Amino acid sequence: MENFVFINTTKIIFGKGAENQVGSELKGYKKILLHYGGGSIKKSGLYDRVVKSLQEAGIEWVELGGVKPNPTLSLVYEGIRLCRANQVELILAVGGGSVIDSAKAIALGVCYAGDVWDFYDRGVSPQQSMPVGVILTIAAAGSESSNSSVITREEGQLKRPCNTSLNIPRFAMLNPELTYTLPPYQTACGVADIMAHILERYFTRVKNVDLTDRLCEAALKTVINFAPRVLENPCDYEARAEIMWAGALAHNGLLGTGRTGDWGSHLIEHELSGLYDVAHGAGLAVILPVWMEYVHKEDLNRFVQYAVRVWGVDDCFGEPERIALEDIARTRDFFRRIGMPVSLEDMHIGDDRLDEMAEKATRKGPVGNFKTLEKTDVLEILNRAR
Ligand code: NZQ
Ligand code: ZN
């Protein structure tokens, strides 16, 4: 096991009606920015409940909606201007990973005299941020308690992450009922992303990490078990609750303690969603199984362990190589069954810009840790994903 420092300070407020406490949770703040997406929170009635709670607590707010999936830098700039002009003290993100990531970027930008993009693509480390609170509406990115924010700069279609403990939200309200209104496709994208967050950590070359292996396996089995249930019955509270909690735990850092994760699939996927504006989880459902096929020989035993412990493949199934390929097939088949694309063609993405994506993904050097991937490797993975 490697040395590690684990910090996660997000206060999780979980359960039915959690969002109605937002006013009291924000006690002490005079003015906040209410940040949200393309309108789902207005349609569902969540917006009205949040506003009522703020009014009752005497909290003033300015608002900025319109965050798009794969959130953009231009809206972040607008948010920074708005916060500065109104002396906002906290940003309340009501929505999914995109809204939360946009809120985190605004929070960093308000405290910085330069261009906030410096933190995403120019190697500058942020020193300060504003507090961010979250009301989550989709179990997926894990941004509600992660240290990450991912923003797309429209110029050059560059999607880049900024990872810093300053990005960890102060609190996150997780009410599984808020996810009932998700379209099945978005639910499934969320499931794929959650599984990818666990698998990126699971496929490590670090030895003697049995506790975190088993935590990862438990989280994976939970997601695999409950995802079909939420797709069959979107209002199954218990199943939604399991997925929502798994989504937060998958990406709050705990499952990666003492080990170095891979993250190659994520970095390759960010090129896909940066260029083609596809849903992040869908892109991962395509890339991750191909990546697994490409790298499995690096540590066959780890793939056998995944097969036996997560998918219940009998270790008498055959040679280790056969077992490894079987678990990859089962992973891909699971994604297909929940309605995810499993090839670039399924996403209507042609092969004309594969080289450009491979180039962009590796511009700052090779990616991944389980196997280090050069540009030619990334290109090969993209080609095999066709
Ligand atoms: O914009 P609205 O109208 O709210 O609609 C959203 C959006 O169209 C809709 N939606 C969300 N909750 C809903 C709902 N529709 C009906 N009912 C609800 N309850 O779902 C769509 C997708 O929302 P989005 O926020 O984009 O989804 P997600 O949470 O998957 O976030 C994806 C973004 O997070 C980044 C991804 O790259 C992508 O940009 N990630 C962020 C991470 C982090 N900060 O730690 C880690 C991840 O690996 C990921 O990269
Ligand atoms: Zn992800």
PDB file of N, CA and C in Angstrom, residues 7-71:
ATOM      1  N   ILE A   7      -8.428  13.412   2.444  1.00  0.00           N
ATOM      2  CA  ILE A   7      -9.225  14.512   3.001  1.00  0.00           C
ATOM      3  C   ILE A   7     -10.522  14.593   2.209  1.00  0.00           C
ATOM      4  N   ASN A   8     -11.623  14.526   2.917  1.00  0.00           N
ATOM      5  CA  ASN A   8     -12.902  14.825   2.279  1.00  0.00           C
ATOM      6  C   ASN A   8     -13.831  15.433   3.303  1.00  0.00           C
ATOM      7  N   THR A   9     -14.073  16.717   3.125  1.00  0.00           N
ATOM      8  CA  THR A   9     -14.760  17.474   4.174  1.00  0.00           C
ATOM      9  C   THR A   9     -16.208  17.802   3.812  1.00  0.00           C
ATOM     10  N   THR A  10     -16.709  17.215   2.719  1.00  0.00           N
ATOM     11  CA  THR A  10     -18.086  17.531   2.340  1.00  0.00           C
ATOM     12  C   THR A  10     -19.066  16.937   3.356  1.00  0.00           C
ATOM     13  N   LYS A  11     -19.916  17.803   3.878  1.00  0.00           N
ATOM     14  CA  LYS A  11     -20.980  17.323   4.768  1.00  0.00           C
ATOM     15  C   LYS A  11     -22.087  16.758   3.882  1.00  0.00           C
ATOM     16  N   ILE A  12     -22.389  15.485   4.029  1.00  0.00           N
ATOM     17  CA  ILE A  12     -23.424  14.853   3.190  1.00  0.00           C
ATOM     18  C   ILE A  12     -24.741  14.848   3.958  1.00  0.00           C
ATOM     19  N   ILE A  13     -25.742  15.427   3.345  1.00  0.00           N
ATOM     20  CA  ILE A  13     -27.080  15.426   3.963  1.00  0.00           C
ATOM     21  C   ILE A  13     -27.953  14.578   3.044  1.00  0.00           C
ATOM     22  N   PHE A  14     -28.227  13.361   3.465  1.00  0.00           N
ATOM     23  CA  PHE A  14     -28.792  12.349   2.573  1.00  0.00           C
ATOM     24  C   PHE A  14     -30.231  12.010   2.958  1.00  0.00           C
ATOM     25  N   GLY A  15     -31.097  11.934   1.977  1.00  0.00           N
ATOM     26  CA  GLY A  15     -32.422  11.362   2.226  1.00  0.00           C
ATOM     27  C   GLY A  15     -33.565  12.212   1.727  1.00  0.00           C
ATOM     28  N   LYS A  16     -34.770  11.692   1.982  1.00  0.00           N
ATOM     29  CA  LYS A  16     -35.990  12.346   1.491  1.00  0.00           C
ATOM     30  C   LYS A  16     -36.105  13.769   2.021  1.00  0.00           C
ATOM     31  N   GLY A  17     -36.437  14.693   1.154  1.00  0.00           N
ATOM     32  CA  GLY A  17     -36.693  16.073   1.565  1.00  0.00           C
ATOM     33  C   GLY A  17     -35.449  16.858   1.960  1.00  0.00           C
ATOM     34  N   ALA A  18     -34.262  16.299   1.754  1.00  0.00           N
ATOM     35  CA  ALA A  18     -33.021  16.954   2.214  1.00  0.00           C
ATOM     36  C   ALA A  18     -32.945  18.402   1.747  1.00  0.00           C
ATOM     37  N   GLU A  19     -33.364  18.648   0.505  1.00  0.00           N
ATOM     38  CA  GLU A  19     -33.191  19.976  -0.096  1.00  0.00           C
ATOM     39  C   GLU A  19     -33.993  21.063   0.638  1.00  0.00           C
ATOM     40  N   ASN A  20     -35.024  20.647   1.360  1.00  0.00           N
ATOM     41  CA  ASN A  20     -35.834  21.651   2.058  1.00  0.00           C
ATOM     42  C   ASN A  20     -35.090  22.297   3.226  1.00  0.00           C
ATOM     43  N   GLN A  21     -33.958  21.702   3.589  1.00  0.00           N
ATOM     44  CA  GLN A  21     -33.161  22.282   4.687  1.00  0.00           C
ATOM     45  C   GLN A  21     -32.139  23.282   4.179  1.00  0.00           C
ATOM     46  N   VAL A  22     -32.162  23.560   2.874  1.00  0.00           N
ATOM     47  CA  VAL A  22     -31.035  24.349   2.346  1.00  0.00           C
ATOM     48  C   VAL A  22     -30.949  25.735   2.979  1.00  0.00           C
ATOM     49  N   GLY A  23     -32.100  26.355   3.229  1.00  0.00           N
ATOM     50  CA  GLY A  23     -32.099  27.678   3.857  1.00  0.00           C
ATOM     51  C   GLY A  23     -31.385  27.644   5.198  1.00  0.00           C
ATOM     52  N   SER A  24     -31.752  26.677   6.044  1.00  0.00           N
ATOM     53  CA  SER A  24     -31.118  26.639   7.370  1.00  0.00           C
ATOM     54  C   SER A  24     -29.649  26.242   7.265  1.00  0.00           C
ATOM     55  N   GLU A  25     -29.316  25.418   6.300  1.00  0.00           N
ATOM     56  CA  GLU A  25     -27.910  25.029   6.114  1.00  0.00           C
ATOM     57  C   GLU A  25     -27.056  26.246   5.738  1.00  0.00           C
ATOM     58  N   LEU A  26     -27.690  27.209   5.074  1.00  0.00           N
ATOM     59  CA  LEU A  26     -26.946  28.385   4.595  1.00  0.00           C
ATOM     60  C   LEU A  26     -26.983  29.547   5.595  1.00  0.00           C
ATOM     61  N   LYS A  27     -27.485  29.269   6.768  1.00  0.00           N
ATOM     62  CA  LYS A  27     -27.580  30.314   7.794  1.00  0.00           C
ATOM     63  C   LYS A  27     -26.227  31.013   7.966  1.00  0.00           C
ATOM     64  N   GLY A  28     -26.281  32.331   8.012  1.00  0.00           N
ATOM     65  CA  GLY A  28     -25.017  33.066   8.194  1.00  0.00           C
ATOM     66  C   GLY A  28     -24.529  33.696   6.894  1.00  0.00           C
ATOM     67  N   TYR A  29     -24.989  33.162   5.750  1.00  0.00           N
ATOM     68  CA  TYR A  29     -24.630  33.762   4.459  1.00  0.00           C
ATOM     69  C   TYR A  29     -25.679  34.819   4.107  1.00  0.00           C
ATOM     70  N   LYS A  30     -25.182  35.976   3.644  1.00  0.00           N
ATOM     71  CA  LYS A  30     -26.141  37.030   3.276  1.00  0.00           C
ATOM     72  C   LYS A  30     -26.647  36.854   1.855  1.00  0.00           C
ATOM     73  N   LYS A  31     -25.695  36.642   0.928  1.00  0.00           N
ATOM     74  CA  LYS A  31     -26.098  36.554  -0.474  1.00  0.00           C
ATOM     75  C   LYS A  31     -25.374  35.402  -1.182  1.00  0.00           C
ATOM     76  N   ILE A  32     -26.123  34.649  -1.973  1.00  0.00           N
ATOM     77  CA  ILE A  32     -25.521  33.505  -2.680  1.00  0.00           C
ATOM     78  C   ILE A  32     -25.818  33.591  -4.177  1.00  0.00           C
ATOM     79  N   LEU A  33     -25.069  32.805  -4.951  1.00  0.00           N
ATOM     80  CA  LEU A  33     -25.402  32.615  -6.369  1.00  0.00           C
ATOM     81  C   LEU A  33     -26.113  31.268  -6.487  1.00  0.00           C
ATOM     82  N   LEU A  34     -27.308  31.296  -7.055  1.00  0.00           N
ATOM     83  CA  LEU A  34     -28.055  30.063  -7.325  1.00  0.00           C
ATOM     84  C   LEU A  34     -27.750  29.668  -8.771  1.00  0.00           C
ATOM     85  N   HIS A  35     -27.066  28.535  -8.925  1.00  0.00           N
ATOM     86  CA  HIS A  35     -26.538  28.143 -10.234  1.00  0.00           C
ATOM     87  C   HIS A  35     -27.221  26.850 -10.671  1.00  0.00           C
ATOM     88  N   TYR A  36     -27.708  26.784 -11.885  1.00  0.00           N
ATOM     89  CA  TYR A  36     -28.412  25.574 -12.330  1.00  0.00           C
ATOM     90  C   TYR A  36     -28.280  25.386 -13.841  1.00  0.00           C
ATOM     91  N   GLY A  37     -28.929  24.334 -14.347  1.00  0.00           N
ATOM     92  CA  GLY A  37     -28.719  23.921 -15.734  1.00  0.00           C
ATOM     93  C   GLY A  37     -29.779  24.419 -16.689  1.00  0.00           C
ATOM     94  N   GLY A  38     -30.216  23.494 -17.548  1.00  0.00           N
ATOM     95  CA  GLY A  38     -31.072  23.890 -18.665  1.00  0.00           C
ATOM     96  C   GLY A  38     -32.555  23.905 -18.363  1.00  0.00           C
ATOM     97  N   GLY A  39     -32.956  23.696 -17.137  1.00  0.00           N
ATOM     98  CA  GLY A  39     -34.387  23.837 -16.844  1.00  0.00           C
ATOM     99  C   GLY A  39     -35.032  22.653 -16.158  1.00  0.00           C
ATOM    100  N   SER A  40     -34.330  21.529 -16.023  1.00  0.00           N
ATOM    101  CA  SER A  40     -34.984  20.361 -15.388  1.00  0.00           C
ATOM    102  C   SER A  40     -35.436  20.704 -13.966  1.00  0.00           C
ATOM    103  N   ILE A  41     -34.709  21.581 -13.277  1.00  0.00           N
ATOM    104  CA  ILE A  41     -35.102  21.859 -11.879  1.00  0.00           C
ATOM    105  C   ILE A  41     -36.367  22.717 -11.814  1.00  0.00           C
ATOM    106  N   LYS A  42     -36.628  23.460 -12.893  1.00  0.00           N
ATOM    107  CA  LYS A  42     -37.874  24.247 -12.900  1.00  0.00           C
ATOM    108  C   LYS A  42     -39.050  23.326 -13.209  1.00  0.00           C
ATOM    109  N   LYS A  43     -38.824  22.416 -14.160  1.00  0.00           N
ATOM    110  CA  LYS A  43     -39.881  21.482 -14.547  1.00  0.00           C
ATOM    111  C   LYS A  43     -40.287  20.580 -13.372  1.00  0.00           C
ATOM    112  N   SER A  44     -39.326  20.182 -12.597  1.00  0.00           N
ATOM    113  CA  SER A  44     -39.623  19.215 -11.524  1.00  0.00           C
ATOM    114  C   SER A  44     -40.196  19.874 -10.271  1.00  0.00           C
ATOM    115  N   GLY A  45     -40.113  21.218 -10.203  1.00  0.00           N
ATOM    116  CA  GLY A  45     -40.596  21.901  -8.999  1.00  0.00           C
ATOM    117  C   GLY A  45     -39.501  22.110  -7.951  1.00  0.00           C
ATOM    118  N   LEU A  46     -38.321  21.581  -8.201  1.00  0.00           N
ATOM    119  CA  LEU A  46     -37.224  21.714  -7.235  1.00  0.00           C
ATOM    120  C   LEU A  46     -36.830  23.182  -7.052  1.00  0.00           C
ATOM    121  N   TYR A  47     -36.781  23.904  -8.160  1.00  0.00           N
ATOM    122  CA  TYR A  47     -36.406  25.327  -8.095  1.00  0.00           C
ATOM    123  C   TYR A  47     -37.299  26.071  -7.101  1.00  0.00           C
ATOM    124  N   ASP A  48     -38.612  25.846  -7.198  1.00  0.00           N
ATOM    125  CA  ASP A  48     -39.560  26.544  -6.305  1.00  0.00           C
ATOM    126  C   ASP A  48     -39.309  26.195  -4.839  1.00  0.00           C
ATOM    127  N   ARG A  49     -39.013  24.929  -4.587  1.00  0.00           N
ATOM    128  CA  ARG A  49     -38.777  24.519  -3.195  1.00  0.00           C
ATOM    129  C   ARG A  49     -37.496  25.149  -2.641  1.00  0.00           C
ATOM    130  N   VAL A  50     -36.477  25.226  -3.491  1.00  0.00           N
ATOM    131  CA  VAL A  50     -35.199  25.813  -3.045  1.00  0.00           C
ATOM    132  C   VAL A  50     -35.396  27.295  -2.737  1.00  0.00           C
ATOM    133  N   VAL A  51     -36.080  27.981  -3.652  1.00  0.00           N
ATOM    134  CA  VAL A  51     -36.315  29.422  -3.496  1.00  0.00           C
ATOM    135  C   VAL A  51     -37.130  29.694  -2.221  1.00  0.00           C
ATOM    136  N   LYS A  52     -38.113  28.837  -1.982  1.00  0.00           N
ATOM    137  CA  LYS A  52     -38.953  29.004  -0.780  1.00  0.00           C
ATOM    138  C   LYS A  52     -38.089  28.863   0.485  1.00  0.00           C
ATOM    139  N   SER A  53     -37.230  27.880   0.476  1.00  0.00           N
ATOM    140  CA  SER A  53     -36.377  27.652   1.639  1.00  0.00           C
ATOM    141  C   SER A  53     -35.416  28.826   1.852  1.00  0.00           C
ATOM    142  N   LEU A  54     -34.909  29.389   0.751  1.00  0.00           N
ATOM    143  CA  LEU A  54     -34.005  30.546   0.866  1.00  0.00           C
ATOM    144  C   LEU A  54     -34.767  31.751   1.425  1.00  0.00           C
ATOM    145  N   GLN A  55     -35.979  31.959   0.888  1.00  0.00           N
ATOM    146  CA  GLN A  55     -36.794  33.104   1.348  1.00  0.00           C
ATOM    147  C   GLN A  55     -37.086  32.986   2.839  1.00  0.00           C
ATOM    148  N   GLU A  56     -37.482  31.790   3.240  1.00  0.00           N
ATOM    149  CA  GLU A  56     -37.826  31.589   4.655  1.00  0.00           C
ATOM    150  C   GLU A  56     -36.639  31.853   5.573  1.00  0.00           C
ATOM    151  N   ALA A  57     -35.434  31.573   5.051  1.00  0.00           N
ATOM    152  CA  ALA A  57     -34.237  31.781   5.888  1.00  0.00           C
ATOM    153  C   ALA A  57     -33.679  33.198   5.731  1.00  0.00           C
ATOM    154  N   GLY A  58     -34.336  34.010   4.897  1.00  0.00           N
ATOM    155  CA  GLY A  58     -33.896  35.397   4.715  1.00  0.00           C
ATOM    156  C   GLY A  58     -32.584  35.523   3.944  1.00  0.00           C
ATOM    157  N   ILE A  59     -32.335  34.586   3.054  1.00  0.00           N
ATOM    158  CA  ILE A  59     -31.084  34.634   2.280  1.00  0.00           C
ATOM    159  C   ILE A  59     -31.357  35.236   0.901  1.00  0.00           C
ATOM    160  N   GLU A  60     -30.573  36.234   0.545  1.00  0.00           N
ATOM    161  CA  GLU A  60     -30.728  36.840  -0.783  1.00  0.00           C
ATOM    162  C   GLU A  60     -29.948  36.018  -1.796  1.00  0.00           C
ATOM    163  N   TRP A  61     -30.400  36.082  -3.047  1.00  0.00           N
ATOM    164  CA  TRP A  61     -29.647  35.362  -4.073  1.00  0.00           C
ATOM    165  C   TRP A  61     -29.712  36.085  -5.412  1.00  0.00           C
ATOM    166  N   VAL A  62     -28.673  35.850  -6.208  1.00  0.00           N
ATOM    167  CA  VAL A  62     -28.727  36.172  -7.634  1.00  0.00           C
ATOM    168  C   VAL A  62     -28.654  34.833  -8.332  1.00  0.00           C
ATOM    169  N   GLU A  63     -29.126  34.748  -9.562  1.00  0.00           N
ATOM    170  CA  GLU A  63     -29.093  33.422 -10.164  1.00  0.00           C
ATOM    171  C   GLU A  63     -28.515  33.412 -11.565  1.00  0.00           C
ATOM    172  N   LEU A  64     -27.957  32.251 -11.890  1.00  0.00           N
ATOM    173  CA  LEU A  64     -27.406  32.029 -13.225  1.00  0.00           C
ATOM    174  C   LEU A  64     -27.730  30.588 -13.627  1.00  0.00           C
ATOM    175  N   GLY A  65     -28.672  30.465 -14.568  1.00  0.00           N
ATOM    176  CA  GLY A  65     -29.012  29.147 -15.105  1.00  0.00           C
ATOM    177  C   GLY A  65     -28.286  28.951 -16.431  1.00  0.00           C
ATOM    178  N   GLY A  66     -28.668  27.878 -17.115  1.00  0.00           N
ATOM    179  CA  GLY A  66     -28.152  27.675 -18.475  1.00  0.00           C
ATOM    180  C   GLY A  66     -26.864  26.884 -18.571  1.00  0.00           C
ATOM    181  N   VAL A  67     -26.445  26.231 -17.470  1.00  0.00           N
ATOM    182  CA  VAL A  67     -25.250  25.385 -17.598  1.00  0.00           C
ATOM    183  C   VAL A  67     -25.600  24.207 -18.501  1.00  0.00           C
ATOM    184  N   LYS A  68     -24.728  23.973 -19.486  1.00  0.00           N
ATOM    185  CA  LYS A  68     -24.962  22.847 -20.408  1.00  0.00           C
ATOM    186  C   LYS A  68     -24.149  21.643 -19.950  1.00  0.00           C
ATOM    187  N   PRO A  69     -24.612  20.417 -20.309  1.00  0.00           N
ATOM    188  CA  PRO A  69     -23.749  19.252 -20.071  1.00  0.00           C
ATOM    189  C   PRO A  69     -22.418  19.512 -20.796  1.00  0.00           C
ATOM    190  N   ASN A  70     -21.310  19.124 -20.204  1.00  0.00           N
ATOM    191  CA  ASN A  70     -19.982  19.551 -20.655  1.00  0.00           C
ATOM    192  C   ASN A  70     -19.910  21.075 -20.535  1.00  0.00           C
ATOM    193  N   PRO A  71     -19.883  21.562 -19.296  1.00  0.00           N
ATOM    194  CA  PRO A  71     -20.038  23.002 -19.041  1.00  0.00           C
ATOM    195  C   PRO A  71     -18.912  23.842 -19.651  1.00  0.00           C
TER     196      PRO A  71
END
